Amino acid sequence: MFWSMAVDRRKIRKNAHFAKLLGTGRRSDFGVGAADLTRWAALIVADEPVTPPMRGAKTSCTLTLEPIASRGTWSGSTPFNPLNHEISDKSGFGHESGLIRKNSNAPIAVLTRARLRPRKAVAFWRAIDPVARDLRAAEGLHCAFGVGEAPVGFQGTVSVWRSAADVVRFAYRRPEHAAVVERTATQGWYAEELFARFRVLGIDGDREVIGWRDGQ
């Protein structure tokens, strides 16, 4: 997989508008010590399905997503073209839009991604640790895991929720998350950030790969 990360990136990008090959962490944990070297991810934005080579993979899981809302940039790009264009808050989860209310029974995926300022990284990890622990027990959570382009400094999470109501409940009613959102605006942790939400159109393959559970 390390070799694939080095040589297959260009092949994928030929057929995609935007693509990232990513390492993952255990659960939603961050940092070098949390890296899960048995699981790797590909994020691909394309008009037609693009299958990454996944060299050596014994099993896989593919999520097909439709963007609902997005704010921020990734490597200077705005890769998603959501149906309603902006998330108006700083939480990364966004307000419950009319579109989501209309499809309240559809699973929702949330992607957060940030490039940390080097001097702010330690403070960020300390602040985010209670949120990561709280996330694991959140009501309606199907799965959550950390992702990143590098073990240090490029951090993100992918989470899939039973419904939009569960996303909103965690984003606005859990004190640990609310406290970090408030600090984000004042601490300047990120040199670049992106938050996006998606409707889950399909899940194919082995869900154990992404740590799927039915949701509490």
mmCIF file with all atom_site columns, C-alpha atoms in Angstrom:
data_model
loop_
_atom_site.group_PDB
_atom_site.id
_atom_site.type_symbol
_atom_site.label_atom_id
_atom_site.label_alt_id
_atom_site.label_comp_id
_atom_site.label_asym_id
_atom_site.label_entity_id
_atom_site.label_seq_id
_atom_site.pdbx_PDB_ins_code
_atom_site.Cartn_x
_atom_site.Cartn_y
_atom_site.Cartn_z
_atom_site.occupancy
_atom_site.B_iso_or_equiv
_atom_site.pdbx_formal_charge
_atom_site.auth_seq_id
_atom_site.auth_comp_id
_atom_site.auth_asym_id
_atom_site.auth_atom_id
_atom_site.pdbx_PDB_model_num
ATOM 1   C CA . MET A 1 1   ? 0.000   0.000  0.000   1.00 0.00 ? 1   MET A CA 1
ATOM 2   C CA . PHE A 1 2   ? 2.903   2.367  0.634   1.00 0.00 ? 2   PHE A CA 1
ATOM 3   C CA . TRP A 1 3   ? 4.000   1.734  -2.960  1.00 0.00 ? 3   TRP A CA 1
ATOM 4   C CA . SER A 1 4   ? 0.467   2.367  -4.204  1.00 0.00 ? 4   SER A CA 1
ATOM 5   C CA . MET A 1 5   ? 0.367   5.673  -2.348  1.00 0.00 ? 5   MET A CA 1
ATOM 6   C CA . ALA A 1 6   ? 3.519   6.693  -4.198  1.00 0.00 ? 6   ALA A CA 1
ATOM 7   C CA . VAL A 1 7   ? 2.737   5.576  -7.767  1.00 0.00 ? 7   VAL A CA 1
ATOM 8   C CA . ASP A 1 8   ? -1.037  5.246  -8.187  1.00 0.00 ? 8   ASP A CA 1
ATOM 9   C CA . ARG A 1 9   ? -2.060  8.768  -7.286  1.00 0.00 ? 9   ARG A CA 1
ATOM 10  C CA . ARG A 1 10  ? -1.433  10.053 -10.819 1.00 0.00 ? 10  ARG A CA 1
ATOM 11  C CA . LYS A 1 11  ? -3.407  7.201  -12.407 1.00 0.00 ? 11  LYS A CA 1
ATOM 12  C CA . ILE A 1 12  ? -6.464  7.965  -10.292 1.00 0.00 ? 12  ILE A CA 1
ATOM 13  C CA . ARG A 1 13  ? -6.312  11.694 -10.970 1.00 0.00 ? 13  ARG A CA 1
ATOM 14  C CA . LYS A 1 14  ? -6.464  11.133 -14.736 1.00 0.00 ? 14  LYS A CA 1
ATOM 15  C CA . ASN A 1 15  ? -10.110 10.089 -14.374 1.00 0.00 ? 15  ASN A CA 1
ATOM 16  C CA . ALA A 1 16  ? -11.138 12.287 -11.440 1.00 0.00 ? 16  ALA A CA 1
ATOM 17  C CA . HIS A 1 17  ? -11.775 15.944 -10.743 1.00 0.00 ? 17  HIS A CA 1
ATOM 18  C CA . PHE A 1 18  ? -10.151 15.573 -7.324  1.00 0.00 ? 18  PHE A CA 1
ATOM 19  C CA . ALA A 1 19  ? -8.508  12.623 -5.569  1.00 0.00 ? 19  ALA A CA 1
ATOM 20  C CA . LYS A 1 20  ? -6.616  11.980 -2.360  1.00 0.00 ? 20  LYS A CA 1
ATOM 21  C CA . LEU A 1 21  ? -5.006  8.782  -1.106  1.00 0.00 ? 21  LEU A CA 1
ATOM 22  C CA . LEU A 1 22  ? -5.171  8.783  2.672   1.00 0.00 ? 22  LEU A CA 1
ATOM 23  C CA . GLY A 1 23  ? -3.937  6.911  5.667   1.00 0.00 ? 23  GLY A CA 1
ATOM 24  C CA . THR A 1 24  ? -6.409  6.208  8.459   1.00 0.00 ? 24  THR A CA 1
ATOM 25  C CA . GLY A 1 25  ? -6.340  6.173  12.219  1.00 0.00 ? 25  GLY A CA 1
ATOM 26  C CA . ARG A 1 26  ? -7.799  3.853  14.773  1.00 0.00 ? 26  ARG A CA 1
ATOM 27  C CA . ARG A 1 27  ? -11.333 5.100  15.352  1.00 0.00 ? 27  ARG A CA 1
ATOM 28  C CA . SER A 1 28  ? -11.228 8.925  15.209  1.00 0.00 ? 28  SER A CA 1
ATOM 29  C CA . ASP A 1 29  ? -7.782  9.211  16.806  1.00 0.00 ? 29  ASP A CA 1
ATOM 30  C CA . PHE A 1 30  ? -5.010  11.457 15.441  1.00 0.00 ? 30  PHE A CA 1
ATOM 31  C CA . GLY A 1 31  ? -1.233  11.423 15.287  1.00 0.00 ? 31  GLY A CA 1
ATOM 32  C CA . VAL A 1 32  ? 1.575   9.005  14.481  1.00 0.00 ? 32  VAL A CA 1
ATOM 33  C CA . GLY A 1 33  ? 0.731   6.644  17.325  1.00 0.00 ? 33  GLY A CA 1
ATOM 34  C CA . ALA A 1 34  ? -2.874  6.314  16.155  1.00 0.00 ? 34  ALA A CA 1
ATOM 35  C CA . ALA A 1 35  ? -2.100  5.282  12.576  1.00 0.00 ? 35  ALA A CA 1
ATOM 36  C CA . ASP A 1 36  ? -3.795  2.085  11.370  1.00 0.00 ? 36  ASP A CA 1
ATOM 37  C CA . LEU A 1 37  ? -1.371  0.596  8.850   1.00 0.00 ? 37  LEU A CA 1
ATOM 38  C CA . THR A 1 38  ? -3.875  -2.124 7.879   1.00 0.00 ? 38  THR A CA 1
ATOM 39  C CA . ARG A 1 39  ? -6.446  0.309  6.468   1.00 0.00 ? 39  ARG A CA 1
ATOM 40  C CA . TRP A 1 40  ? -6.087  2.954  3.752   1.00 0.00 ? 40  TRP A CA 1
ATOM 41  C CA . ALA A 1 41  ? -8.597  5.203  2.022   1.00 0.00 ? 41  ALA A CA 1
ATOM 42  C CA . ALA A 1 42  ? -9.164  6.911  -1.312  1.00 0.00 ? 42  ALA A CA 1
ATOM 43  C CA . LEU A 1 43  ? -11.358 9.999  -1.640  1.00 0.00 ? 43  LEU A CA 1
ATOM 44  C CA . ILE A 1 44  ? -12.370 10.474 -5.278  1.00 0.00 ? 44  ILE A CA 1
ATOM 45  C CA . VAL A 1 45  ? -14.581 13.128 -6.895  1.00 0.00 ? 45  VAL A CA 1
ATOM 46  C CA . ALA A 1 46  ? -15.580 12.046 -10.396 1.00 0.00 ? 46  ALA A CA 1
ATOM 47  C CA . ASP A 1 47  ? -18.477 11.975 -12.853 1.00 0.00 ? 47  ASP A CA 1
ATOM 48  C CA . GLU A 1 48  ? -18.237 8.193  -13.167 1.00 0.00 ? 48  GLU A CA 1
ATOM 49  C CA . PRO A 1 49  ? -17.046 5.598  -10.613 1.00 0.00 ? 49  PRO A CA 1
ATOM 50  C CA . VAL A 1 50  ? -13.257 5.355  -10.365 1.00 0.00 ? 50  VAL A CA 1
ATOM 51  C CA . THR A 1 51  ? -11.852 2.275  -8.633  1.00 0.00 ? 51  THR A CA 1
ATOM 52  C CA . PRO A 1 52  ? -8.452  2.805  -6.977  1.00 0.00 ? 52  PRO A CA 1
ATOM 53  C CA . PRO A 1 53  ? -5.880  0.019  -7.471  1.00 0.00 ? 53  PRO A CA 1
ATOM 54  C CA . MET A 1 54  ? -5.892  -0.924 -3.749  1.00 0.00 ? 54  MET A CA 1
ATOM 55  C CA . ARG A 1 55  ? -2.801  -3.087 -4.113  1.00 0.00 ? 55  ARG A CA 1
ATOM 56  C CA . GLY A 1 56  ? -2.732  -5.956 -1.653  1.00 0.00 ? 56  GLY A CA 1
ATOM 57  C CA . ALA A 1 57  ? -6.194  -5.237 -0.234  1.00 0.00 ? 57  ALA A CA 1
ATOM 58  C CA . LYS A 1 58  ? -7.982  -8.293 1.149   1.00 0.00 ? 58  LYS A CA 1
ATOM 59  C CA . THR A 1 59  ? -11.317 -6.545 1.611   1.00 0.00 ? 59  THR A CA 1
ATOM 60  C CA . SER A 1 60  ? -12.810 -3.124 0.947   1.00 0.00 ? 60  SER A CA 1
ATOM 61  C CA . CYS A 1 61  ? -15.817 -0.886 1.447   1.00 0.00 ? 61  CYS A CA 1
ATOM 62  C CA . THR A 1 62  ? -17.017 1.853  -0.923  1.00 0.00 ? 62  THR A CA 1
ATOM 63  C CA . LEU A 1 63  ? -19.281 4.740  0.060   1.00 0.00 ? 63  LEU A CA 1
ATOM 64  C CA . THR A 1 64  ? -21.018 6.609  -2.751  1.00 0.00 ? 64  THR A CA 1
ATOM 65  C CA . LEU A 1 65  ? -21.795 10.145 -1.606  1.00 0.00 ? 65  LEU A CA 1
ATOM 66  C CA . GLU A 1 66  ? -23.673 13.195 -2.861  1.00 0.00 ? 66  GLU A CA 1
ATOM 67  C CA . PRO A 1 67  ? -22.518 16.541 -1.427  1.00 0.00 ? 67  PRO A CA 1
ATOM 68  C CA . ILE A 1 68  ? -25.086 18.545 0.515   1.00 0.00 ? 68  ILE A CA 1
ATOM 69  C CA . ALA A 1 69  ? -22.955 21.373 1.890   1.00 0.00 ? 69  ALA A CA 1
ATOM 70  C CA . SER A 1 70  ? -19.288 22.340 1.961   1.00 0.00 ? 70  SER A CA 1
ATOM 71  C CA . ARG A 1 71  ? -17.146 25.131 3.378   1.00 0.00 ? 71  ARG A CA 1
ATOM 72  C CA . GLY A 1 72  ? -13.428 25.732 2.991   1.00 0.00 ? 72  GLY A CA 1
ATOM 73  C CA . THR A 1 73  ? -10.676 24.390 0.754   1.00 0.00 ? 73  THR A CA 1
ATOM 74  C CA . TRP A 1 74  ? -8.459  21.332 0.404   1.00 0.00 ? 74  TRP A CA 1
ATOM 75  C CA . SER A 1 75  ? -5.022  21.923 -1.129  1.00 0.00 ? 75  SER A CA 1
ATOM 76  C CA . GLY A 1 76  ? -6.377  25.210 -2.406  1.00 0.00 ? 76  GLY A CA 1
ATOM 77  C CA . SER A 1 77  ? -9.315  23.540 -4.178  1.00 0.00 ? 77  SER A CA 1
ATOM 78  C CA . THR A 1 78  ? -13.054 23.405 -3.518  1.00 0.00 ? 78  THR A CA 1
ATOM 79  C CA . PRO A 1 79  ? -13.604 19.773 -4.545  1.00 0.00 ? 79  PRO A CA 1
ATOM 80  C CA . PHE A 1 80  ? -17.296 19.385 -3.770  1.00 0.00 ? 80  PHE A CA 1
ATOM 81  C CA . ASN A 1 81  ? -20.222 20.972 -5.572  1.00 0.00 ? 81  ASN A CA 1
ATOM 82  C CA . PRO A 1 82  ? -22.999 20.836 -2.994  1.00 0.00 ? 82  PRO A CA 1
ATOM 83  C CA . LEU A 1 83  ? -26.634 21.412 -3.751  1.00 0.00 ? 83  LEU A CA 1
ATOM 84  C CA . ASN A 1 84  ? -26.781 24.134 -1.101  1.00 0.00 ? 84  ASN A CA 1
ATOM 85  C CA . HIS A 1 85  ? -23.453 25.792 -1.204  1.00 0.00 ? 85  HIS A CA 1
ATOM 86  C CA . GLU A 1 86  ? -22.358 26.918 2.238   1.00 0.00 ? 86  GLU A CA 1
ATOM 87  C CA . ILE A 1 87  ? -22.196 25.694 5.785   1.00 0.00 ? 87  ILE A CA 1
ATOM 88  C CA . SER A 1 88  ? -22.895 28.811 7.798   1.00 0.00 ? 88  SER A CA 1
ATOM 89  C CA . ASP A 1 89  ? -21.331 27.843 11.111  1.00 0.00 ? 89  ASP A CA 1
ATOM 90  C CA . LYS A 1 90  ? -17.835 26.793 12.183  1.00 0.00 ? 90  LYS A CA 1
ATOM 91  C CA . SER A 1 91  ? -18.631 23.357 13.577  1.00 0.00 ? 91  SER A CA 1
ATOM 92  C CA . GLY A 1 92  ? -18.131 21.357 10.401  1.00 0.00 ? 92  GLY A CA 1
ATOM 93  C CA . PHE A 1 93  ? -21.554 19.826 10.880  1.00 0.00 ? 93  PHE A CA 1
ATOM 94  C CA . GLY A 1 94  ? -23.660 22.783 9.757   1.00 0.00 ? 94  GLY A CA 1
ATOM 95  C CA . HIS A 1 95  ? -27.218 23.851 10.397  1.00 0.00 ? 95  HIS A CA 1
ATOM 96  C CA . GLU A 1 96  ? -29.989 21.448 9.518   1.00 0.00 ? 96  GLU A CA 1
ATOM 97  C CA . SER A 1 97  ? -30.970 22.643 6.060   1.00 0.00 ? 97  SER A CA 1
ATOM 98  C CA . GLY A 1 98  ? -34.331 22.221 4.373   1.00 0.00 ? 98  GLY A CA 1
ATOM 99  C CA . LEU A 1 99  ? -32.735 19.697 2.039   1.00 0.00 ? 99  LEU A CA 1
ATOM 100 C CA . ILE A 1 100 ? -31.614 17.527 4.936   1.00 0.00 ? 100 ILE A CA 1
ATOM 101 C CA . ARG A 1 101 ? -34.964 17.775 6.690   1.00 0.00 ? 101 ARG A CA 1
ATOM 102 C CA . LYS A 1 102 ? -36.638 16.541 3.517   1.00 0.00 ? 102 LYS A CA 1
ATOM 103 C CA . ASN A 1 103 ? -34.344 13.491 3.534   1.00 0.00 ? 103 ASN A CA 1
ATOM 104 C CA . SER A 1 104 ? -34.121 13.075 7.301   1.00 0.00 ? 104 SER A CA 1
ATOM 105 C CA . ASN A 1 105 ? -34.124 9.258  7.088   1.00 0.00 ? 105 ASN A CA 1
ATOM 106 C CA . ALA A 1 106 ? -31.106 9.096  4.779   1.00 0.00 ? 106 ALA A CA 1
ATOM 107 C CA . PRO A 1 107 ? -27.686 8.387  6.338   1.00 0.00 ? 107 PRO A CA 1
ATOM 108 C CA . ILE A 1 108 ? -25.421 11.426 6.437   1.00 0.00 ? 108 ILE A CA 1
ATOM 109 C CA . ALA A 1 109 ? -21.640 11.424 6.043   1.00 0.00 ? 109 ALA A CA 1
ATOM 110 C CA . VAL A 1 110 ? -19.519 14.207 7.516   1.00 0.00 ? 110 VAL A CA 1
ATOM 111 C CA . LEU A 1 111 ? -15.969 14.988 6.400   1.00 0.00 ? 111 LEU A CA 1
ATOM 112 C CA . THR A 1 112 ? -13.658 17.309 8.310   1.00 0.00 ? 112 THR A CA 1
ATOM 113 C CA . ARG A 1 113 ? -10.147 18.088 7.116   1.00 0.00 ? 113 ARG A CA 1
ATOM 114 C CA . ALA A 1 114 ? -7.535  20.557 8.371   1.00 0.00 ? 114 ALA A CA 1
ATOM 115 C CA . ARG A 1 115 ? -3.914  21.457 7.803   1.00 0.00 ? 115 ARG A CA 1
ATOM 116 C CA . LEU A 1 116 ? -2.610  22.400 11.210  1.00 0.00 ? 116 LEU A CA 1
ATOM 117 C CA . ARG A 1 117 ? -0.269  25.270 11.926  1.00 0.00 ? 117 ARG A CA 1
ATOM 118 C CA . PRO A 1 118 ? 2.890   23.589 13.296  1.00 0.00 ? 118 PRO A CA 1
ATOM 119 C CA . ARG A 1 119 ? 3.009   25.732 16.419  1.00 0.00 ? 119 ARG A CA 1
ATOM 120 C CA . LYS A 1 120 ? -0.637  24.975 17.177  1.00 0.00 ? 120 LYS A CA 1
ATOM 121 C CA . ALA A 1 121 ? -0.600  21.196 16.642  1.00 0.00 ? 121 ALA A CA 1
ATOM 122 C CA . VAL A 1 122 ? 0.004   20.087 20.232  1.00 0.00 ? 122 VAL A CA 1
ATOM 123 C CA . ALA A 1 123 ? -2.689  22.401 21.588  1.00 0.00 ? 123 ALA A CA 1
ATOM 124 C CA . PHE A 1 124 ? -5.104  21.112 18.952  1.00 0.00 ? 124 PHE A CA 1
ATOM 125 C CA . TRP A 1 125 ? -4.506  17.447 19.814  1.00 0.00 ? 125 TRP A CA 1
ATOM 126 C CA . ARG A 1 126 ? -5.000  18.116 23.495  1.00 0.00 ? 126 ARG A CA 1
ATOM 127 C CA . ALA A 1 127 ? -8.230  19.983 22.845  1.00 0.00 ? 127 ALA A CA 1
ATOM 128 C CA . ILE A 1 128 ? -9.654  17.451 20.403  1.00 0.00 ? 128 ILE A CA 1
ATOM 129 C CA . ASP A 1 129 ? -9.021  14.331 22.500  1.00 0.00 ? 129 ASP A CA 1
ATOM 130 C CA . PRO A 1 130 ? -12.196 14.697 24.644  1.00 0.00 ? 130 PRO A CA 1
ATOM 131 C CA . VAL A 1 131 ? -14.232 15.205 21.458  1.00 0.00 ? 131 VAL A CA 1
ATOM 132 C CA . ALA A 1 132 ? -12.807 12.031 19.900  1.00 0.00 ? 132 ALA A CA 1
ATOM 133 C CA . ARG A 1 133 ? -13.718 10.028 23.003  1.00 0.00 ? 133 ARG A CA 1
ATOM 134 C CA . ASP A 1 134 ? -17.199 11.560 23.099  1.00 0.00 ? 134 ASP A CA 1
ATOM 135 C CA . LEU A 1 135 ? -17.739 10.881 19.397  1.00 0.00 ? 135 LEU A CA 1
ATOM 136 C CA . ARG A 1 136 ? -17.322 7.137  19.820  1.00 0.00 ? 136 ARG A CA 1
ATOM 137 C CA . ALA A 1 137 ? -20.384 6.953  22.077  1.00 0.00 ? 137 ALA A CA 1
ATOM 138 C CA . ALA A 1 138 ? -22.544 9.436  20.144  1.00 0.00 ? 138 ALA A CA 1
ATOM 139 C CA . GLU A 1 139 ? -26.142 8.476  19.511  1.00 0.00 ? 139 GLU A CA 1
ATOM 140 C CA . GLY A 1 140 ? -26.863 7.542  15.913  1.00 0.00 ? 140 GLY A CA 1
ATOM 141 C CA . LEU A 1 141 ? -23.209 7.156  14.888  1.00 0.00 ? 141 LEU A CA 1
ATOM 142 C CA . HIS A 1 142 ? -22.600 4.325  12.410  1.00 0.00 ? 142 HIS A CA 1
ATOM 143 C CA . CYS A 1 143 ? -18.834 4.762  12.106  1.00 0.00 ? 143 CYS A CA 1
ATOM 144 C CA . ALA A 1 144 ? -16.032 7.293  12.535  1.00 0.00 ? 144 ALA A CA 1
ATOM 145 C CA . PHE A 1 145 ? -12.328 7.160  11.766  1.00 0.00 ? 145 PHE A CA 1
ATOM 146 C CA . GLY A 1 146 ? -9.436  9.530  11.358  1.00 0.00 ? 146 GLY A CA 1
ATOM 147 C CA . VAL A 1 147 ? -7.899  10.205 7.948   1.00 0.00 ? 147 VAL A CA 1
ATOM 148 C CA . GLY A 1 148 ? -4.864  12.143 6.787   1.00 0.00 ? 148 GLY A CA 1
ATOM 149 C CA . GLU A 1 149 ? -2.383  12.768 3.998   1.00 0.00 ? 149 GLU A CA 1
ATOM 150 C CA . ALA A 1 150 ? 0.411   12.518 6.559   1.00 0.00 ? 150 ALA A CA 1
ATOM 151 C CA . PRO A 1 151 ? 0.578   11.228 10.149  1.00 0.00 ? 151 PRO A CA 1
ATOM 152 C CA . VAL A 1 152 ? 1.234   14.717 11.513  1.00 0.00 ? 152 VAL A CA 1
ATOM 153 C CA . GLY A 1 153 ? -0.214  18.076 10.536  1.00 0.00 ? 153 GLY A CA 1
ATOM 154 C CA . PHE A 1 154 ? -2.851  16.945 8.003   1.00 0.00 ? 154 PHE A CA 1
ATOM 155 C CA . GLN A 1 155 ? -5.794  15.724 10.030  1.00 0.00 ? 155 GLN A CA 1
ATOM 156 C CA . GLY A 1 156 ? -9.363  14.787 9.252   1.00 0.00 ? 156 GLY A CA 1
ATOM 157 C CA . THR A 1 157 ? -12.292 12.619 10.199  1.00 0.00 ? 157 THR A CA 1
ATOM 158 C CA . VAL A 1 158 ? -14.950 10.715 8.309   1.00 0.00 ? 158 VAL A CA 1
ATOM 159 C CA . SER A 1 159 ? -18.154 9.871  10.140  1.00 0.00 ? 159 SER A CA 1
ATOM 160 C CA . VAL A 1 160 ? -21.443 8.355  9.000   1.00 0.00 ? 160 VAL A CA 1
ATOM 161 C CA . TRP A 1 161 ? -24.649 9.018  10.918  1.00 0.00 ? 161 TRP A CA 1
ATOM 162 C CA . ARG A 1 162 ? -28.076 7.442  11.012  1.00 0.00 ? 162 ARG A CA 1
ATOM 163 C CA . SER A 1 163 ? -29.792 10.755 10.216  1.00 0.00 ? 163 SER A CA 1
ATOM 164 C CA . ALA A 1 164 ? -29.335 14.518 10.048  1.00 0.00 ? 164 ALA A CA 1
ATOM 165 C CA . ALA A 1 165 ? -30.983 14.837 13.457  1.00 0.00 ? 165 ALA A CA 1
ATOM 166 C CA . ASP A 1 166 ? -28.195 12.747 15.013  1.00 0.00 ? 166 ASP A CA 1
ATOM 167 C CA . VAL A 1 167 ? -25.561 14.990 13.382  1.00 0.00 ? 167 VAL A CA 1
ATOM 168 C CA . VAL A 1 168 ? -27.200 18.118 14.758  1.00 0.00 ? 168 VAL A CA 1
ATOM 169 C CA . ARG A 1 169 ? -27.569 16.565 18.204  1.00 0.00 ? 169 ARG A CA 1
ATOM 170 C CA . PHE A 1 170 ? -23.860 15.861 18.439  1.00 0.00 ? 170 PHE A CA 1
ATOM 171 C CA . ALA A 1 171 ? -22.768 19.162 16.871  1.00 0.00 ? 171 ALA A CA 1
ATOM 172 C CA . TYR A 1 172 ? -24.798 21.477 19.075  1.00 0.00 ? 172 TYR A CA 1
ATOM 173 C CA . ARG A 1 173 ? -25.775 19.602 22.210  1.00 0.00 ? 173 ARG A CA 1
ATOM 174 C CA . ARG A 1 174 ? -22.550 17.890 23.292  1.00 0.00 ? 174 ARG A CA 1
ATOM 175 C CA . PRO A 1 175 ? -20.535 20.260 25.502  1.00 0.00 ? 175 PRO A CA 1
ATOM 176 C CA . GLU A 1 176 ? -17.164 18.786 24.490  1.00 0.00 ? 176 GLU A CA 1
ATOM 177 C CA . HIS A 1 177 ? -17.767 19.493 20.825  1.00 0.00 ? 177 HIS A CA 1
ATOM 178 C CA . ALA A 1 178 ? -19.280 22.916 21.449  1.00 0.00 ? 178 ALA A CA 1
ATOM 179 C CA . ALA A 1 179 ? -16.221 23.943 23.479  1.00 0.00 ? 179 ALA A CA 1
ATOM 180 C CA . VAL A 1 180 ? -13.807 22.988 20.684  1.00 0.00 ? 180 VAL A CA 1
ATOM 181 C CA . VAL A 1 181 ? -15.920 24.822 18.088  1.00 0.00 ? 181 VAL A CA 1
ATOM 182 C CA . GLU A 1 182 ? -15.728 27.963 20.212  1.00 0.00 ? 182 GLU A CA 1
ATOM 183 C CA . ARG A 1 183 ? -11.959 27.649 20.591  1.00 0.00 ? 183 ARG A CA 1
ATOM 184 C CA . THR A 1 184 ? -11.463 27.055 16.859  1.00 0.00 ? 184 THR A CA 1
ATOM 185 C CA . ALA A 1 185 ? -12.517 30.618 16.108  1.00 0.00 ? 185 ALA A CA 1
ATOM 186 C CA . THR A 1 186 ? -10.041 32.121 18.576  1.00 0.00 ? 186 THR A CA 1
ATOM 187 C CA . GLN A 1 187 ? -7.018  29.795 18.625  1.00 0.00 ? 187 GLN A CA 1
ATOM 188 C CA . GLY A 1 188 ? -6.098  29.816 14.916  1.00 0.00 ? 188 GLY A CA 1
ATOM 189 C CA . TRP A 1 189 ? -5.247  26.095 14.820  1.00 0.00 ? 189 TRP A CA 1
ATOM 190 C CA . TYR A 1 190 ? -5.723  25.689 11.075  1.00 0.00 ? 190 TYR A CA 1
ATOM 191 C CA . ALA A 1 191 ? -3.756  26.982 8.113   1.00 0.00 ? 191 ALA A CA 1
ATOM 192 C CA . GLU A 1 192 ? -6.481  25.468 5.880   1.00 0.00 ? 192 GLU A CA 1
ATOM 193 C CA . GLU A 1 193 ? -9.748  23.744 6.662   1.00 0.00 ? 193 GLU A CA 1
ATOM 194 C CA . LEU A 1 194 ? -12.688 22.076 4.973   1.00 0.00 ? 194 LEU A CA 1
ATOM 195 C CA . PHE A 1 195 ? -15.978 20.805 6.353   1.00 0.00 ? 195 PHE A CA 1
ATOM 196 C CA . ALA A 1 196 ? -18.518 18.968 4.229   1.00 0.00 ? 196 ALA A CA 1
ATOM 197 C CA . ARG A 1 197 ? -21.689 16.931 4.561   1.00 0.00 ? 197 ARG A CA 1
ATOM 198 C CA . PHE A 1 198 ? -23.017 14.309 2.161   1.00 0.00 ? 198 PHE A CA 1
ATOM 199 C CA . ARG A 1 199 ? -26.051 12.152 1.569   1.00 0.00 ? 199 ARG A CA 1
ATOM 200 C CA . VAL A 1 200 ? -25.020 8.475  1.528   1.00 0.00 ? 200 VAL A CA 1
ATOM 201 C CA . LEU A 1 201 ? -26.325 6.995  -1.722  1.00 0.00 ? 201 LEU A CA 1
ATOM 202 C CA . GLY A 1 202 ? -24.810 3.551  -1.325  1.00 0.00 ? 202 GLY A CA 1
ATOM 203 C CA . ILE A 1 203 ? -22.490 1.370  0.742   1.00 0.00 ? 203 ILE A CA 1
ATOM 204 C CA . ASP A 1 204 ? -20.873 -1.579 -1.007  1.00 0.00 ? 204 ASP A CA 1
ATOM 205 C CA . GLY A 1 205 ? -18.454 -4.180 0.309   1.00 0.00 ? 205 GLY A CA 1
ATOM 206 C CA . ASP A 1 206 ? -17.388 -5.172 3.801   1.00 0.00 ? 206 ASP A CA 1
ATOM 207 C CA . ARG A 1 207 ? -18.680 -2.638 6.334   1.00 0.00 ? 207 ARG A CA 1
ATOM 208 C CA . GLU A 1 208 ? -16.365 -3.990 9.005   1.00 0.00 ? 208 GLU A CA 1
ATOM 209 C CA . VAL A 1 209 ? -13.563 -2.186 7.143   1.00 0.00 ? 209 VAL A CA 1
ATOM 210 C CA . ILE A 1 210 ? -14.992 1.153  8.299   1.00 0.00 ? 210 ILE A CA 1
ATOM 211 C CA . GLY A 1 211 ? -16.005 -0.087 11.750  1.00 0.00 ? 211 GLY A CA 1
ATOM 212 C CA . TRP A 1 212 ? -19.722 -0.031 11.014  1.00 0.00 ? 212 TRP A CA 1
ATOM 213 C CA . ARG A 1 213 ? -22.268 -0.372 13.774  1.00 0.00 ? 213 ARG A CA 1
ATOM 214 C CA . ASP A 1 214 ? -26.045 -0.019 13.671  1.00 0.00 ? 214 ASP A CA 1
ATOM 215 C CA . GLY A 1 215 ? -26.096 3.179  15.759  1.00 0.00 ? 215 GLY A CA 1
ATOM 216 C CA . GLN A 1 216 ? -27.140 3.424  19.365  1.00 0.00 ? 216 GLN A CA 1
#
